[in-house]
Amino acid sequence: MNTKKILRTDLQQLVFLGIVVAIKIILSQFSFGPVMVKVGLGFIGSVLLGYLFGPLWGTIGGGISDLISSALFGDQGGFFIGFTLTAMAGPFIYALFLYNKPVKIWRIIASTILVTVIVNIGMNTLWLHIMYGINFNAALIQRLPKEMIVPWIQMVISYFVLQAVSRVKIKK
Amino acid sequence: MSKIIVGRYIPGDSLIYKMDPRSKLLVTILFILAIFLANNSITYAIVTIFCFLAVIATGLNAKVFWDGVKPLIGLIFFTSLLQLFFMTGGHIYWHWWIFSLSSYGLINAIYIFIRFTLIILISTVMTVTTMPLEIADAMEWLLKPLKLFKVPVDKIALVISIALRFVPTLFDETLKIMNAQRSRGADFNDGGLIQRAKAITPILVPLFIHSLETAIDLSTAMESRGYRSSEGRTRYRVLSWSKYDLIALIYFVLLVGLLLIFRTH
């Protein structure tokens, strides 16, 4: 789906960006799965931001979503600019693979793996290392098991969501 | 539900409530950076005292802050424990395979535990004493220097206020959609992986369509009220500095000064 066809003016795009950011914030409050591997739904928001708004505004939207959710709910683990960068990097990578492109399985797999490796494993561990002064390897060992399981779940969800969203055509 | 509308804000009228949200946000961010300066027991004691000063100055019940730390307490303990066994150096008390318990590791684990707790506490002070709308205004003010790099700060401010305004509305909407789908048999908590992934689309697509419609309606309404672009507009909600913000400044300067004096160089 091309939102440009539905939303004709810049203002409509901006307002829609604001609302999708709100959706991302709400989704990140939901999670499912057993306690050990809780899958948060916030990544769906990142996928949507990248898919609908492209690298520039998707990235900005990701940053805004982090700022607002920390204003509303308080950042879990403290306010730190690094996590805002993390929230920006996710939609950026998704945008590179998905923006204005047909929904393909390989695109979803590649983007999810890149986001997991660069953002969740790389950047977030680095921030924890910087912020709390913890040992990088120990932080990695703590995070790795989850990051090996969750991406596959994310891919399946992303595929169904993008399939559904790309079919949306609004009639007014 | 009401919890999500007001965020974590708890009304009060102590000293910290009278400060400008901008100074609170700045001090919070800088406090977290200042913790990096702490590297020995004296400096850790100083940041801890300063953090508790801020907590006491809110005049709020200790339970509020415990609620901030509680969801993360397991993670904090686990991280500290891992650190305990991975750091080596100093006197070694116990050793097995790759794990060892050393004096160095012990001290480090305690430091990390303190850091974690302090960062969460100071962030809690910020979010509990400031209304989300005020925090958003403060963030907008902080973003202003980015104009120099041609970042569309005014547009970003518009997106921030729209998103902030729609979080409670869309949250209500999401719950309604979930209940509507449940009433005709949808199940969001059972089934295998693929079934659960599929169960998310019946929530997301209606939410998405509703959002598209809202975006069109809202932008039409804005344009018919004379909205052209984010530039060349006046501000109705204005933040103003007061003498209480001087306290925030003194607090921060004192903290950093003491840390710089007492840290091991």
Short mmCIF file of C-alpha atoms in Angstrom, two decimals:
data_model
loop_
_atom_site.label_atom_id
_atom_site.label_comp_id
_atom_site.label_asym_id
_atom_site.label_seq_id
_atom_site.Cartn_x
_atom_site.Cartn_y
_atom_site.Cartn_z
CA MET A 1 0.00 0.00 0.00
CA ASN A 2 1.15 3.48 -0.71
CA THR A 3 -0.01 5.92 1.96
CA LYS A 4 0.84 8.79 -0.38
CA LYS A 5 -2.16 7.80 -2.50
CA ILE A 6 -4.52 7.93 0.46
CA LEU A 7 -2.97 10.86 2.32
CA ARG A 8 -2.58 13.62 -0.20
CA THR A 9 -1.12 16.53 1.77
CA ASP A 10 2.00 16.83 3.87
CA LEU A 11 -0.14 17.70 6.86
CA GLN A 12 -2.13 14.48 6.51
CA GLN A 13 1.12 12.56 6.42
CA LEU A 14 2.40 14.38 9.52
CA VAL A 15 -0.80 13.79 11.47
CA PHE A 16 -0.77 10.14 10.43
CA LEU A 17 2.85 9.87 11.57
CA GLY A 18 1.80 11.24 14.96
CA ILE A 19 -0.94 8.64 15.23
CA VAL A 20 1.28 5.75 14.14
CA VAL A 21 3.80 6.87 16.78
CA ALA A 22 0.93 6.69 19.30
CA ILE A 23 0.12 3.17 18.04
CA LYS A 24 3.76 2.15 18.53
CA ILE A 25 3.71 3.46 22.10
CA ILE A 26 0.50 1.56 22.88
CA LEU A 27 1.72 -1.66 21.24
CA SER A 28 4.92 -1.54 23.25
CA GLN A 29 2.79 -1.76 26.39
CA PHE A 30 1.47 -5.16 25.27
CA SER A 31 3.39 -8.39 25.24
CA PHE A 32 2.62 -12.08 24.94
CA GLY A 33 4.29 -15.39 25.54
CA PRO A 34 5.62 -17.22 28.59
CA VAL A 35 7.54 -15.28 31.23
CA MET A 36 10.95 -16.41 30.01
CA VAL A 37 10.59 -15.12 26.46
CA LYS A 38 8.11 -12.27 26.60
CA VAL A 39 7.69 -10.80 23.14
CA GLY A 40 6.81 -7.12 23.28
CA LEU A 41 4.77 -5.79 20.41
CA GLY A 42 6.65 -2.49 20.11
CA PHE A 43 8.62 -3.82 17.14
CA ILE A 44 5.39 -3.84 15.09
CA GLY A 45 5.35 -0.08 15.51
CA SER A 46 8.93 0.12 14.24
CA VAL A 47 8.07 -2.06 11.24
CA LEU A 48 5.05 0.13 10.46
CA LEU A 49 7.05 3.36 10.82
CA GLY A 50 9.73 2.09 8.46
CA TYR A 51 7.27 0.59 6.00
CA LEU A 52 4.94 3.60 5.83
CA PHE A 53 7.19 6.63 6.28
CA GLY A 54 10.60 5.66 4.96
CA PRO A 55 14.06 6.16 6.39
CA LEU A 56 13.80 9.87 7.24
CA TRP A 57 10.41 10.27 8.90
CA GLY A 58 10.32 6.69 10.12
CA THR A 59 13.55 7.34 12.01
CA ILE A 60 12.23 10.62 13.40
CA GLY A 61 9.00 8.87 14.42
CA GLY A 62 11.01 6.19 16.21
CA GLY A 63 12.88 8.83 18.19
CA ILE A 64 9.66 10.64 19.09
CA SER A 65 8.02 7.41 20.24
CA ASP A 66 10.87 6.81 22.68
CA LEU A 67 10.69 10.38 24.02
CA ILE A 68 6.93 10.24 24.53
CA SER A 69 6.82 6.79 26.08
CA SER A 70 9.46 7.87 28.56
CA ALA A 71 7.40 11.00 29.31
CA LEU A 72 4.23 8.94 29.80
CA PHE A 73 5.47 5.79 31.43
CA GLY A 74 8.97 6.65 32.52
CA ASP A 75 11.76 4.89 30.70
CA GLN A 76 12.25 1.48 32.21
CA GLY A 77 15.83 1.63 33.33
CA GLY A 78 16.21 5.38 33.20
CA PHE A 79 16.33 8.19 30.70
CA PHE A 80 19.27 7.72 28.37
CA ILE A 81 19.85 9.19 24.91
CA GLY A 82 21.33 5.91 23.68
CA PHE A 83 17.97 4.18 23.87
CA THR A 84 16.46 6.99 21.82
CA LEU A 85 19.07 6.24 19.15
CA THR A 86 18.10 2.57 19.41
CA ALA A 87 14.46 3.46 18.86
CA MET A 88 15.50 5.45 15.79
CA ALA A 89 17.75 2.78 14.32
CA GLY A 90 15.02 0.10 14.23
CA PRO A 91 12.58 1.92 11.92
CA PHE A 92 15.54 3.09 9.82
CA ILE A 93 16.67 -0.46 9.08
CA TYR A 94 13.11 -1.62 8.45
CA ALA A 95 12.63 1.34 6.07
CA LEU A 96 15.71 0.40 4.05
CA PHE A 97 14.23 -3.00 3.37
CA LEU A 98 10.49 -2.40 3.30
CA TYR A 99 9.67 1.20 2.30
CA ASN A 100 7.92 1.38 -1.08
CA LYS A 101 8.73 -2.26 -1.72
CA PRO A 102 6.46 -5.28 -2.14
CA VAL A 103 6.14 -7.37 1.01
CA LYS A 104 8.55 -10.27 0.54
CA ILE A 105 9.57 -12.91 3.04
CA TRP A 106 13.29 -12.40 2.46
CA ARG A 107 12.99 -8.67 3.13
CA ILE A 108 11.32 -9.33 6.47
CA ILE A 109 13.85 -11.98 7.45
CA ALA A 110 16.83 -9.82 6.48
CA SER A 111 15.56 -6.67 8.17
CA THR A 112 14.57 -8.47 11.36
CA ILE A 113 17.94 -10.20 11.61
CA LEU A 114 19.76 -6.91 11.01
CA VAL A 115 17.65 -5.12 13.62
CA THR A 116 18.27 -7.91 16.12
CA VAL A 117 22.01 -8.00 15.57
CA ILE A 118 22.71 -4.29 15.22
CA VAL A 119 20.06 -2.77 17.46
CA ASN A 120 19.03 -5.27 20.11
CA ILE A 121 22.28 -7.15 20.56
CA GLY A 122 24.81 -4.50 19.52
CA MET A 123 23.53 -1.06 20.47
CA ASN A 124 21.41 -1.91 23.50
CA THR A 125 24.18 -3.98 25.06
CA LEU A 126 26.58 -1.13 24.39
CA TRP A 127 24.26 1.33 26.16
CA LEU A 128 23.95 -1.00 29.15
CA HIS A 129 27.73 -1.23 29.19
CA ILE A 130 28.13 2.55 29.06
CA MET A 131 25.26 3.41 31.37
CA TYR A 132 25.81 0.95 34.17
CA GLY A 133 29.46 0.15 33.63
CA ILE A 134 28.71 -3.55 33.35
CA ASN A 135 30.97 -6.00 31.60
CA PHE A 136 30.09 -6.14 27.87
CA ASN A 137 30.45 -9.92 27.55
CA ALA A 138 28.42 -10.59 30.67
CA ALA A 139 25.64 -8.34 29.37
CA LEU A 140 25.80 -10.18 26.06
CA ILE A 141 25.49 -13.59 27.71
CA GLN A 142 22.53 -12.32 29.68
CA ARG A 143 20.74 -11.07 26.56
CA LEU A 144 21.69 -13.63 23.91
CA PRO A 145 19.24 -16.47 24.74
CA LYS A 146 16.25 -14.18 24.35
CA GLU A 147 17.56 -12.57 21.18
CA MET A 148 18.04 -16.02 19.61
CA ILE A 149 14.37 -16.92 20.03
CA VAL A 150 12.40 -13.69 19.72
CA PRO A 151 13.40 -12.62 16.15
CA TRP A 152 11.73 -15.69 14.61
CA ILE A 153 8.49 -14.82 16.35
CA GLN A 154 8.86 -11.23 15.22
CA MET A 155 9.32 -12.30 11.60
CA VAL A 156 6.10 -14.29 11.59
CA ILE A 157 4.15 -11.42 13.15
CA SER A 158 5.72 -8.82 10.85
CA TYR A 159 4.79 -10.90 7.82
CA PHE A 160 1.12 -11.21 8.78
CA VAL A 161 0.86 -7.57 9.82
CA LEU A 162 2.47 -6.23 6.65
CA GLN A 163 0.37 -8.56 4.51
CA ALA A 164 -2.76 -7.20 6.15
CA VAL A 165 -1.69 -3.55 6.20
CA SER A 166 -0.62 -3.59 2.56
CA ARG A 167 -4.17 -4.62 1.62
CA VAL A 168 -5.76 -1.63 3.33
CA LYS A 169 -7.36 0.73 0.87
CA ILE A 170 -9.53 3.37 2.38
CA LYS A 171 -12.82 4.50 0.89
CA LYS A 172 -14.23 7.83 1.89
CA MET B 1 -7.34 3.27 32.07
CA SER B 2 -7.09 6.55 33.92
CA LYS B 3 -3.56 5.46 34.73
CA ILE B 4 -2.55 5.72 31.11
CA ILE B 5 -4.21 9.09 30.53
CA VAL B 6 -2.26 10.96 33.14
CA GLY B 7 0.82 8.80 32.76
CA ARG B 8 2.67 8.35 36.02
CA TYR B 9 2.08 11.91 37.15
CA ILE B 10 1.05 12.26 40.80
CA PRO B 11 -0.23 15.70 41.82
CA GLY B 12 1.60 17.49 44.60
CA ASP B 13 2.86 20.92 45.55
CA SER B 14 6.34 20.41 46.96
CA LEU B 15 9.45 22.25 45.83
CA ILE B 16 10.10 20.08 42.77
CA TYR B 17 6.60 20.65 41.39
CA LYS B 18 7.29 24.38 41.15
CA MET B 19 10.36 23.93 38.98
CA ASP B 20 10.20 24.41 35.26
CA PRO B 21 9.93 21.08 33.39
CA ARG B 22 12.90 22.14 31.29
CA SER B 23 15.21 22.37 34.28
CA LYS B 24 13.87 19.08 35.64
CA LEU B 25 14.47 17.32 32.33
CA LEU B 26 17.94 18.80 31.97
CA VAL B 27 18.94 17.92 35.51
CA THR B 28 17.61 14.36 35.06
CA ILE B 29 19.60 13.83 31.86
CA LEU B 30 22.72 15.45 33.30
CA PHE B 31 22.39 13.55 36.58
CA ILE B 32 22.51 10.26 34.67
CA LEU B 33 25.63 11.50 32.86
CA ALA B 34 27.11 12.70 36.15
CA ILE B 35 26.80 9.19 37.58
CA PHE B 36 29.48 8.21 35.04
CA LEU B 37 31.87 10.41 37.02
CA ALA B 38 31.48 8.33 40.16
CA ASN B 39 34.27 5.78 40.48
CA ASN B 40 34.98 5.28 44.17
CA SER B 41 33.05 4.78 47.38
CA ILE B 42 33.01 8.49 48.32
CA THR B 43 31.64 9.62 44.94
CA TYR B 44 29.03 6.85 44.99
CA ALA B 45 28.00 8.03 48.44
CA ILE B 46 27.70 11.59 47.12
CA VAL B 47 25.45 10.69 44.16
CA THR B 48 23.34 8.49 46.42
CA ILE B 49 22.86 11.35 48.90
CA PHE B 50 22.01 13.80 46.10
CA CYS B 51 19.55 11.35 44.57
CA PHE B 52 17.81 10.83 47.90
CA LEU B 53 17.71 14.61 48.42
CA ALA B 54 15.73 14.85 45.16
CA VAL B 55 13.49 11.96 46.20
CA ILE B 56 12.79 13.56 49.58
CA ALA B 57 12.18 16.96 47.96
CA THR B 58 9.25 15.48 46.00
CA GLY B 59 7.45 14.97 49.32
CA LEU B 60 5.89 11.78 47.96
CA ASN B 61 5.34 8.44 49.63
CA ALA B 62 8.23 5.98 49.38
CA LYS B 63 5.86 3.45 47.81
CA VAL B 64 5.73 5.53 44.62
CA PHE B 65 9.45 5.06 44.14
CA TRP B 66 9.35 1.40 45.13
CA ASP B 67 6.76 0.92 42.36
CA GLY B 68 9.28 2.43 39.93
CA VAL B 69 12.04 0.03 40.93
CA LYS B 70 9.89 -3.08 41.53
CA PRO B 71 9.37 -4.24 37.90
CA LEU B 72 13.12 -4.13 37.31
CA ILE B 73 14.38 -5.50 40.60
CA GLY B 74 14.85 -9.03 39.21
CA LEU B 75 16.82 -7.71 36.27
CA ILE B 76 18.97 -5.53 38.52
CA PHE B 77 19.82 -8.44 40.81
CA PHE B 78 20.53 -10.78 37.92
CA THR B 79 22.80 -8.25 36.19
CA SER B 80 24.67 -7.50 39.40
CA LEU B 81 25.11 -11.23 40.06
CA LEU B 82 26.49 -11.84 36.57
CA GLN B 83 28.91 -8.97 37.09
CA LEU B 84 29.91 -10.42 40.41
CA PHE B 85 31.16 -13.61 38.81
CA PHE B 86 32.59 -12.21 35.60
CA MET B 87 34.79 -9.45 36.94
CA THR B 88 38.12 -10.71 38.09
CA GLY B 89 40.91 -9.03 39.96
CA GLY B 90 41.89 -8.33 43.55
CA HIS B 91 41.54 -11.00 46.18
CA ILE B 92 39.85 -14.17 44.93
CA TYR B 93 37.54 -15.85 47.45
CA TRP B 94 36.11 -18.67 45.35
CA HIS B 95 36.80 -20.07 41.89
CA TRP B 96 35.08 -22.59 39.63
CA TRP B 97 35.40 -23.02 35.83
CA ILE B 98 34.86 -19.54 34.31
CA PHE B 99 33.28 -18.16 37.45
CA SER B 100 35.19 -16.53 40.22
CA LEU B 101 34.23 -14.46 43.22
CA SER B 102 36.75 -11.71 43.78
CA SER B 103 36.91 -8.56 45.87
CA TYR B 104 37.01 -6.50 42.67
CA GLY B 105 33.90 -8.21 41.32
CA LEU B 106 32.08 -7.77 44.60
CA ILE B 107 32.71 -4.02 44.70
CA ASN B 108 31.77 -3.65 41.06
CA ALA B 109 28.52 -5.56 41.51
CA ILE B 110 27.60 -3.24 44.37
CA TYR B 111 28.42 -0.16 42.26
CA ILE B 112 26.30 -1.43 39.36
CA PHE B 113 23.45 -2.14 41.72
CA ILE B 114 23.65 1.43 43.06
CA ARG B 115 23.85 2.91 39.56
CA PHE B 116 20.81 1.00 38.38
CA THR B 117 18.76 2.02 41.39
CA LEU B 118 19.79 5.68 41.27
CA ILE B 119 19.09 6.07 37.56
CA ILE B 120 15.63 4.56 37.99
CA LEU B 121 14.91 6.68 41.07
CA ILE B 122 15.94 9.97 39.46
CA SER B 123 13.92 9.17 36.32
CA THR B 124 10.96 8.37 38.54
CA VAL B 125 11.31 11.76 40.26
CA MET B 126 11.07 13.37 36.82
CA THR B 127 8.05 11.48 35.48
CA VAL B 128 6.12 11.48 38.74
CA THR B 129 6.35 15.22 39.38
CA THR B 130 5.84 16.49 35.83
CA MET B 131 2.77 16.23 33.60
CA PRO B 132 3.40 14.45 30.27
CA LEU B 133 2.37 17.56 28.35
CA GLU B 134 4.95 19.61 30.24
CA ILE B 135 7.63 17.00 29.57
CA ALA B 136 6.75 17.14 25.87
CA ASP B 137 7.07 20.94 25.92
CA ALA B 138 10.44 20.65 27.64
CA MET B 139 11.60 18.11 25.04
CA GLU B 140 10.53 20.43 22.27
CA TRP B 141 12.59 23.20 23.86
CA LEU B 142 15.59 20.89 24.13
CA LEU B 143 15.28 19.94 20.45
CA LYS B 144 15.39 23.58 19.32
CA PRO B 145 19.17 23.78 18.76
CA LEU B 146 18.75 21.05 16.12
CA LYS B 147 17.27 23.76 13.88
CA LEU B 148 20.85 24.72 13.09
CA PHE B 149 21.21 21.36 11.36
CA LYS B 150 18.03 21.91 9.33
CA VAL B 151 16.09 19.41 11.43
CA PRO B 152 12.35 20.20 11.05
CA VAL B 153 11.87 20.87 14.75
CA ASP B 154 8.44 22.54 14.34
CA LYS B 155 7.08 19.55 12.44
CA ILE B 156 8.55 17.22 15.06
CA ALA B 157 6.83 19.28 17.77
CA LEU B 158 3.52 18.87 15.96
CA VAL B 159 4.02 15.11 15.69
CA ILE B 160 4.92 14.95 19.40
CA SER B 161 1.79 16.75 20.51
CA ILE B 162 -0.47 14.72 18.20
CA ALA B 163 1.06 11.44 19.36
CA LEU B 164 0.79 12.47 23.01
CA ARG B 165 -2.82 13.49 22.52
CA PHE B 166 -3.77 10.23 20.79
CA VAL B 167 -2.09 7.68 23.05
CA PRO B 168 -5.05 7.54 25.51
CA THR B 169 -7.66 7.71 22.74
CA LEU B 170 -6.08 4.95 20.71
CA PHE B 171 -5.48 2.87 23.81
CA ASP B 172 -9.22 2.97 24.49
CA GLU B 173 -9.81 2.12 20.86
CA THR B 174 -7.41 -0.84 21.02
CA LEU B 175 -9.15 -2.28 24.08
CA LYS B 176 -12.54 -1.83 22.40
CA ILE B 177 -11.37 -3.59 19.25
CA MET B 178 -9.90 -6.44 21.30
CA ASN B 179 -13.16 -6.85 23.21
CA ALA B 180 -15.19 -6.69 20.00
CA GLN B 181 -13.05 -9.41 18.43
CA ARG B 182 -13.19 -11.47 21.64
CA SER B 183 -16.98 -11.27 21.63
CA ARG B 184 -16.96 -13.10 18.34
CA GLY B 185 -14.47 -15.72 19.43
CA ALA B 186 -11.01 -14.28 18.90
CA ASP B 187 -8.43 -15.59 21.34
CA PHE B 188 -5.29 -13.55 21.98
CA ASN B 189 -3.65 -15.67 24.66
CA ASP B 190 -3.80 -19.20 23.33
CA GLY B 191 -2.64 -21.28 20.41
CA GLY B 192 0.71 -21.79 18.79
CA LEU B 193 3.16 -19.28 17.51
CA ILE B 194 1.61 -18.73 14.10
CA GLN B 195 -1.91 -18.61 15.52
CA ARG B 196 -0.91 -15.90 17.96
CA ALA B 197 0.85 -13.93 15.27
CA LYS B 198 -2.29 -14.16 13.17
CA ALA B 199 -4.41 -13.03 16.13
CA ILE B 200 -2.66 -9.67 16.12
CA THR B 201 -3.91 -8.66 12.67
CA PRO B 202 -7.61 -8.50 13.66
CA ILE B 203 -6.56 -5.87 16.23
CA LEU B 204 -4.10 -4.00 14.11
CA VAL B 205 -5.99 -3.59 10.87
CA PRO B 206 -9.11 -1.92 12.37
CA LEU B 207 -6.83 0.23 14.50
CA PHE B 208 -4.84 1.15 11.44
CA ILE B 209 -7.88 2.03 9.33
CA HIS B 210 -9.32 4.06 12.18
CA SER B 211 -6.01 5.93 12.43
CA LEU B 212 -5.95 6.70 8.72
CA GLU B 213 -9.46 8.10 8.93
CA THR B 214 -8.58 10.13 12.02
CA ALA B 215 -5.50 11.52 10.28
CA ILE B 216 -7.58 12.68 7.30
CA ASP B 217 -10.31 14.17 9.52
CA LEU B 218 -7.92 15.89 11.89
CA SER B 219 -5.79 17.41 9.14
CA THR B 220 -8.92 18.69 7.39
CA ALA B 221 -10.06 20.25 10.65
CA MET B 222 -6.65 21.80 11.21
CA GLU B 223 -6.52 23.26 7.71
CA SER B 224 -10.03 24.68 7.96
CA ARG B 225 -8.91 26.45 11.15
CA GLY B 226 -6.13 28.15 9.26
CA TYR B 227 -3.18 25.80 9.81
CA ARG B 228 -0.69 26.27 6.98
CA SER B 229 2.64 25.18 8.32
CA SER B 230 4.39 24.84 11.63
CA GLU B 231 6.30 28.06 11.12
CA GLY B 232 5.08 31.62 11.75
CA ARG B 233 2.79 30.69 14.61
CA THR B 234 2.49 31.98 18.16
CA ARG B 235 2.49 29.85 21.31
CA TYR B 236 -0.38 29.64 23.75
CA ARG B 237 1.28 27.27 26.22
CA VAL B 238 4.45 29.01 27.38
CA LEU B 239 7.00 27.71 29.87
CA SER B 240 8.56 30.25 32.20
CA TRP B 241 11.63 30.08 34.41
CA SER B 242 11.27 30.89 38.09
CA LYS B 243 13.52 31.25 41.11
CA TYR B 244 13.01 27.57 41.90
CA ASP B 245 14.99 26.67 38.81
CA LEU B 246 18.00 28.28 40.42
CA ILE B 247 17.78 25.52 43.03
CA ALA B 248 18.00 22.93 40.27
CA LEU B 249 21.06 24.69 38.87
CA ILE B 250 22.77 24.90 42.27
CA TYR B 251 21.89 21.25 42.95
CA PHE B 252 23.53 20.13 39.74
CA VAL B 253 26.63 22.37 39.98
CA LEU B 254 27.20 21.23 43.57
CA LEU B 255 26.83 17.57 42.56
CA VAL B 256 29.28 17.76 39.67
CA GLY B 257 31.72 19.90 41.67
CA LEU B 258 31.80 17.39 44.53
CA LEU B 259 32.13 14.46 42.12
CA LEU B 260 35.05 16.09 40.31
CA ILE B 261 36.82 16.81 43.60
CA PHE B 262 36.40 13.38 45.15
CA ARG B 263 36.68 10.99 42.19
CA THR B 264 39.93 9.07 41.70
CA HIS B 265 41.67 10.56 38.70
#
